[in-house]
Amino acid sequence: MVAAISGPAEAIRLGESVSLVAIRAGRRAACLLSEAAVHAAEAAHHPSELISWLELIDDIAKRAPKVLSAFLQDGSPALDRLGFVGLAVFVRMGLDLGRDDARQMAFFSLQSPEARQLLERQHASASLPGLLPGLKPYLRALWAISPSIVETPGDAPEAMRRRAGFGGGGVRLPPSYAGFPPSDQKQLHRATLAHIGAHHRFTRTNFPATGLKPLQLALVSLIEDARVERLALCEMPGLFALWRGFHVARPEGAPVAISLMARLARALLDPSYQDPHGWVSKGRALFEEAAAADIGSQQLSRHIGGLLGNDIGQMRLQFDAKSYVVQPAYRDDNIGIWDFGDDNPAVPYEMQAPAEGARLEQRDGDDGCPEPDTLSSDPSGRATMVEAGKDVVIARYPEFDYVTGRERPDWCTVREPAVPMASPAALHRAIEQRGDLVNRLTAIIRSSKVSRQQRIRRQAEGEFLDMDAAIEAVIARRLGQVPEDRLYGRYERRHRDLATLVLIDSSASTGERISSRGETVLETERLSVALLARAMTELGDHFALAAFSSNTRDDIGYQRIKDFAGRYDTAAEGRLAGLQSRHSTRLGAVIRHAGKDLKRQPNYRRLLLIITDGEPHDIDVDDRRYLVEDARAAVHQLRNDGIDVFSIILDSDAESYATHIFRCQNCVQLKSIETLPEKLPGLLLRLALH
C-alpha cells in the first residue's frame, strides 16, 4: 500500500524502519508501524515527508523504544493536528524529557499536559497565543479593564481546560475550544471576554457558597450569568448577536438536569426561543418577573436558583457535578463569583495575581508572609515577596528551542526556596577594608542621571526657543517695557528614576577560587553586590536582590534576598552572606522570572543586572548551545518589554558566550573586585544614553 501511494523506494525505506523497530521496540511496535505508515503516506504531500516521518520513528526506536508502541497507536491525531514539521517538534520535546520513562510514556501517548498543550497550540491563528494580541484591546474597549490574561495550564482539571475562568484579578482562557472549528475560535474568545467583563461590571460581590450543594451553585451561577448579560445588552445591544450564535440547546431529547439547564440558559437570553418544558417555562417566568422589579439586585439570582434547584430535586433528576460543564461554551466556570471561604476544599484551582507569560501555581504552604496583591482591574499591580517552602512551585516558563525555532510551553519550573541565614560579620569586615570603593561607587551611581528628560524653560541659552517666554517678551516690547532675555530652554535629567534587580549566580562553579587573594567567585559576587547595595541604599534607589541556580528544568531555584518593597537591613545582609554554591546555571527561566518582577515596577527605567561566572548549563541538557540560545531569547524578550539587561562577567573564559547573549555593549568583564568602579561607569553611561 505504501508503494502504491508513495513509491517503491519509500516502501523499501519502510522495510528498513520495520526491521529496526522490531529489533529495538518489539514485534507489536513493528506491526503498528506498518499500519501507521499507510496513514502517514496518505497525509504526505511529497514522498520526502514520509521519509522524514520514518526518520523520526527510527530516532524514537533508538532513544526511547519503550514508548514507541503507545506513540504509533495514538500518533495519528498528533500527525493530523501538527503536520510533519510540527510532529518533528513534538518528538524532539518528548525525547528531551530525558530518562523519565513514565513521563515520556505519558507524553507520547498524548496523556501529559505538555503533549495536550502542544496539540492545542498548533493552529496559531485560532489558538489563544495567536489571538491574545487582539483580545486584550477588545476587552479594554468593551469594559475599560485590562486584567492579566493567561492560558489555562495543561495539567488543570478537564472541566477547567474546557471553560474560561477569572479570579485574583486575572482571566484564565483555554488555548482553544475543543469541538469548534478554527473559524469559530476568535469569536468564542471574544464572547467569553465580553461575558467576563459583564461579571466584572455587574457582579459586585461574591455569593457565599457555605451550605449550598453543587446543583444549587450551578443554578445560581446560571441565573447570574443571564442577569449580567441582560444588563450588558442594555448598554451594548450588539452583544446579543455575538452570544446568541453559541446557544445551541434545542427543546428535544431526554429531560436530564444538564440539558434542561442549557435550554434555560438559551431561553433567558433569546426571547424568540420557545421551550415546552414546564421547568424551563417556570425559570423564564421567574426571571422576567424579578428582572422587571429590580434587575440590578444579585439576590434575584440566589432566590431563583434556589427555587429551581428544589424543583430539580422534586423531579428526581440526577445531576453529576463531576461531569458538568457550563453551557454554552463561551461562559466561564463561575468560580470567580463565589466565596468558598479560606479552607473550603471545593475550590479546585485558584488564580493568584496571574503574571502574563508565567503560569502561577497554587501554593501548598503558608509561612505567614503575605500573598501577592490582587490586581482587580489594575494591570500594574505589584507582588510582594513570599519566602516559599522548598517544594513550592512559583511559576512555569517556556524555553526556546533554537533547533525548531519554537518555544516549549511550560517547560521550566521555578521555585523560591528560603535563603539560609548566616552572620554578615565577614561581609562587613570586607566592606570596611574597601571603604573607599563604597564612596567611589556612590559618586559614580549618583552622577548617572537615569530618568525622563525634563524641559527646563526660561534659560539665557539652550537647545530650543521657549515660545511662552518669547511671546511675553514681544508683548513687553510693545508695551514699552524691558523684555526678559531668558528666551530659551533645554533638556535635562534632574533626578534618578531607576528600578534595579541584581541577579546573582550561585551555581556550583562559583565555589572555585579565582583571585590572588584566594577568594571564591561567590565571595567576589557577594562583596560586589554588598558594595552596590550599600551605595544604592545611600542614594535611596529602588532595587531588589536575588540569587539563582538550577538542578534540571524541573527545579530552578530563585532565592529572594531583598524585594523591591523591602529594606536592605541586617536580615537581607544575612541572606546574602548565607548564599551557597550548588547545582547548575539555567539562565533563561530566571531571566524571565526576574523580568516579571521588573515589569510591575512603575519606574521610568528598569534594569536587570546579572552577575555570573560561567556559561549556561544544566545536567539534563547535552547541547551546549541550547541554553545559551534560550538565554539570548529571554534577554531579547525583556528588551522588547522595555527592560534593560546587563551582565557583569567574573570569568575571562565566559566572554564569548556573554557577548552572544547580552551583546558586546551590554556586558563587562570583572577580573577582580577592585576593577568594579572602573567598569561600572561605562555600564551606567550606556544605560543613561540608551
Coordinates of C-alpha atoms in Angstrom, one line a residue, residues 304-556:
I304 CA -34.5 31.9 41.7
G305 CA -31.6 29.5 41.7
G306 CA -32.8 28.0 45.0
L307 CA -36.3 27.6 43.8
L308 CA -35.3 25.9 40.5
G309 CA -32.9 23.6 42.5
N310 CA -35.8 22.4 44.6
D311 CA -37.8 21.6 41.5
I312 CA -35.0 19.5 40.1
G313 CA -34.9 17.6 43.3
Q314 CA -38.7 17.1 43.2
M315 CA -38.4 15.7 39.7
R316 CA -35.7 13.2 40.8
L317 CA -33.4 14.3 38.0
Q318 CA -29.8 13.4 38.6
F319 CA -27.0 16.0 38.4
D320 CA -23.4 14.8 38.1
A321 CA -21.3 17.7 39.3
K322 CA -18.0 16.0 38.2
S323 CA -19.1 15.8 34.5
Y324 CA -21.0 19.1 34.5
V325 CA -19.5 21.8 32.1
V326 CA -21.2 25.2 31.8
Q327 CA -23.2 25.7 28.7
P328 CA -22.8 27.5 26.3
A329 CA -19.1 27.2 25.7
Y330 CA -18.3 31.0 26.0
R331 CA -19.5 31.2 29.6
D332 CA -16.9 30.9 32.3
D333 CA -16.8 28.2 35.0
N334 CA -18.3 30.8 37.6
I335 CA -15.7 30.0 40.3
G336 CA -14.9 33.7 40.3
I337 CA -18.3 34.8 41.5
W338 CA -18.3 32.5 44.6
D339 CA -16.8 32.9 48.1
F340 CA -15.8 29.4 49.1
G341 CA -14.0 30.5 52.3
D342 CA -10.3 30.2 53.1
D343 CA -10.3 26.5 53.9
N344 CA -13.1 25.1 51.7
P345 CA -11.8 22.2 49.6
A346 CA -14.4 22.8 46.9
V347 CA -12.1 25.2 45.1
P348 CA -10.2 23.0 42.7
Y349 CA -7.9 25.8 41.4
E350 CA -7.3 29.4 42.3
M351 CA -5.5 32.1 40.3
Q352 CA -3.4 34.4 42.5
A353 CA -2.5 37.5 40.5
P354 CA -1.5 35.7 37.3
A355 CA 1.6 37.0 35.5
E356 CA 1.5 37.2 31.7
G357 CA 3.8 34.6 30.2
A358 CA 4.1 32.6 33.5
R359 CA 1.8 30.1 34.9
L360 CA 1.3 30.5 38.7
E361 CA 0.7 27.5 40.8
Q362 CA -1.5 27.1 43.9
R363 CA 0.8 27.4 47.0
D364 CA 1.0 24.4 49.3
G365 CA 2.3 26.1 52.4
D366 CA 1.8 29.3 54.4
D367 CA 4.7 30.8 56.3
G368 CA 2.9 33.9 57.4
C369 CA 4.1 36.1 54.6
P370 CA 1.5 38.0 52.6
E371 CA 0.3 36.6 49.3
P372 CA 0.7 38.7 46.1
D373 CA -1.6 41.7 45.9
T374 CA -4.7 41.1 43.7
L375 CA -4.8 43.1 40.5
S376 CA -8.5 43.7 40.2
S377 CA -8.8 45.9 37.1
D378 CA -5.3 47.4 37.6
P379 CA -2.8 45.7 35.2
S380 CA 0.2 47.2 37.0
G381 CA -0.4 45.5 40.4
R382 CA 2.7 44.7 42.4
A383 CA 3.6 41.3 44.0
T384 CA 5.1 41.2 47.5
M385 CA 7.9 38.9 48.4
V386 CA 6.9 35.5 49.6
E387 CA 9.6 33.2 51.2
A388 CA 8.1 29.9 49.9
G389 CA 9.0 26.5 51.1
K390 CA 11.5 24.4 49.2
D391 CA 8.9 22.4 47.2
V392 CA 6.5 25.2 46.4
V393 CA 6.2 25.8 42.6
I394 CA 6.1 29.6 42.0
A395 CA 5.8 29.7 38.2
R396 CA 6.4 27.8 35.0
Y397 CA 8.0 29.3 31.9
P398 CA 8.6 28.4 28.3
E399 CA 12.0 27.6 27.0
F400 CA 13.3 28.4 23.5
D401 CA 14.5 25.6 21.3
Y402 CA 16.8 27.0 18.7
V403 CA 16.7 23.8 16.6
T404 CA 13.0 24.1 15.9
G405 CA 12.7 27.8 16.4
R406 CA 9.8 27.5 18.8
E407 CA 9.2 27.8 22.5
R408 CA 8.4 24.8 24.6
P409 CA 5.4 25.8 26.7
D410 CA 5.6 25.5 30.5
W411 CA 8.9 23.7 30.1
C412 CA 10.8 25.1 33.2
T413 CA 9.6 25.1 36.8
V414 CA 10.9 27.9 39.0
R415 CA 10.8 27.5 42.8
E416 CA 11.6 30.0 45.5
P417 CA 13.4 28.2 48.3
A418 CA 14.1 30.0 51.6
V419 CA 17.6 31.5 51.8
P420 CA 19.7 30.2 54.7
M421 CA 20.8 32.9 57.1
A422 CA 24.5 33.5 58.0
S423 CA 26.4 36.1 60.0
P424 CA 27.2 39.1 57.9
A425 CA 30.3 39.9 60.0
A426 CA 32.8 38.8 57.4
L427 CA 30.9 40.8 54.8
H428 CA 31.1 43.9 57.0
R429 CA 34.8 43.5 57.5
A430 CA 35.4 43.1 53.8
I431 CA 33.4 46.3 53.1
E432 CA 35.3 48.2 55.8
Q433 CA 38.6 47.2 54.2
R434 CA 37.3 48.7 50.9
G435 CA 35.6 51.8 52.3
D436 CA 37.0 53.9 49.5
L437 CA 35.2 51.7 47.0
V438 CA 31.8 52.4 48.6
N439 CA 32.4 56.2 48.3
R440 CA 33.6 55.9 44.7
L441 CA 30.6 53.7 43.7
T442 CA 28.2 56.1 45.4
A443 CA 29.6 59.0 43.5
I444 CA 29.5 57.1 40.2
I445 CA 25.9 56.0 40.7
R446 CA 24.8 59.4 41.8
S447 CA 26.4 61.0 38.7
S448 CA 24.3 58.7 36.4
K449 CA 21.0 60.6 35.9
V450 CA 18.7 57.8 34.7
S451 CA 15.3 59.4 34.3
R452 CA 13.0 61.1 31.8
Q453 CA 14.3 64.2 30.2
Q454 CA 12.6 67.4 31.5
R455 CA 12.1 70.7 29.7
I456 CA 13.9 73.5 31.6
R457 CA 12.4 76.7 30.4
R458 CA 13.3 80.4 30.6
Q459 CA 17.1 80.0 30.2
A460 CA 19.6 82.5 28.9
E461 CA 20.8 79.9 26.4
G462 CA 19.6 76.5 25.4
E463 CA 18.5 73.9 22.8
F464 CA 15.2 75.4 21.7
L465 CA 13.2 78.6 21.8
D466 CA 10.8 78.9 24.7
M467 CA 7.7 80.1 22.9
D468 CA 5.9 81.3 26.1
A469 CA 8.9 83.4 27.1
A470 CA 9.3 84.7 23.5
I471 CA 5.6 85.8 23.4
E472 CA 5.8 87.5 26.7
A473 CA 9.0 89.4 25.5
V474 CA 7.2 90.6 22.4
I475 CA 4.3 91.8 24.5
A476 CA 6.6 93.6 26.9
R477 CA 8.4 95.4 24.0
R478 CA 5.1 96.6 22.6
L479 CA 4.1 97.9 26.0
G480 CA 7.4 99.8 26.1
Q481 CA 8.8 97.6 28.9
V482 CA 12.2 96.0 29.0
P483 CA 11.7 92.3 27.9
E484 CA 13.1 89.3 29.7
D485 CA 16.2 87.9 28.0
R486 CA 15.7 84.3 29.2
L487 CA 14.1 83.1 26.0
Y488 CA 15.4 79.6 25.6
G489 CA 15.0 76.1 27.1
R490 CA 17.0 72.9 27.3
Y491 CA 16.5 69.2 28.2
E492 CA 17.9 67.9 31.5
R493 CA 17.8 64.8 33.6
R494 CA 17.5 66.2 37.1
H495 CA 16.9 63.1 39.2
R496 CA 17.1 59.3 39.2
D497 CA 14.1 57.2 38.3
L498 CA 15.5 53.6 38.1
A499 CA 14.5 50.2 39.4
T500 CA 17.3 47.7 39.5
L501 CA 17.1 43.9 40.1
V502 CA 20.6 42.4 40.8
L503 CA 20.6 38.7 39.9
I504 CA 23.4 36.6 41.4
D505 CA 24.7 33.3 40.0
S506 CA 25.1 30.8 42.9
S507 CA 25.8 27.7 40.9
A508 CA 28.4 25.1 41.9
S509 CA 31.1 26.8 39.6
T510 CA 31.0 29.9 41.8
G511 CA 32.7 27.9 44.6
E512 CA 36.0 27.9 42.6
R513 CA 38.8 30.3 43.6
I514 CA 39.8 32.9 41.0
S515 CA 41.7 35.8 42.6
S516 CA 45.1 36.2 44.1
R517 CA 43.5 36.8 47.4
G518 CA 42.2 33.2 47.4
E519 CA 38.5 34.4 47.2
T520 CA 35.9 32.2 45.5
V521 CA 33.7 33.5 42.7
L522 CA 30.7 33.6 45.1
E523 CA 32.6 35.6 47.7
T524 CA 33.5 38.1 45.0
E525 CA 29.9 38.2 43.9
R526 CA 28.7 38.8 47.4
L527 CA 31.1 41.6 48.0
S528 CA 30.3 43.2 44.7
V529 CA 26.6 43.1 45.4
A530 CA 27.1 44.3 49.0
L531 CA 29.0 47.3 47.7
L532 CA 26.4 48.1 45.1
A533 CA 23.6 47.6 47.6
R534 CA 25.2 49.9 50.2
A535 CA 25.7 52.6 47.5
M536 CA 22.1 52.3 46.2
T537 CA 20.7 52.4 49.7
E538 CA 22.5 55.6 50.5
L539 CA 21.1 57.1 47.3
G540 CA 17.6 55.8 48.0
D541 CA 17.4 53.8 44.8
H542 CA 14.7 51.3 44.2
F543 CA 16.4 47.9 44.0
A544 CA 16.0 44.2 44.7
L545 CA 18.5 41.3 45.1
A546 CA 18.1 37.6 44.2
A547 CA 20.2 34.6 43.6
F548 CA 19.7 31.6 41.3
S549 CA 20.8 28.1 40.5
S550 CA 19.2 25.1 38.8
N551 CA 19.0 21.3 39.1
T552 CA 17.3 20.3 35.8
R553 CA 14.4 22.2 34.3
D554 CA 12.0 20.9 37.0
D555 CA 13.9 22.5 39.9
I556 CA 15.2 26.0 39.2

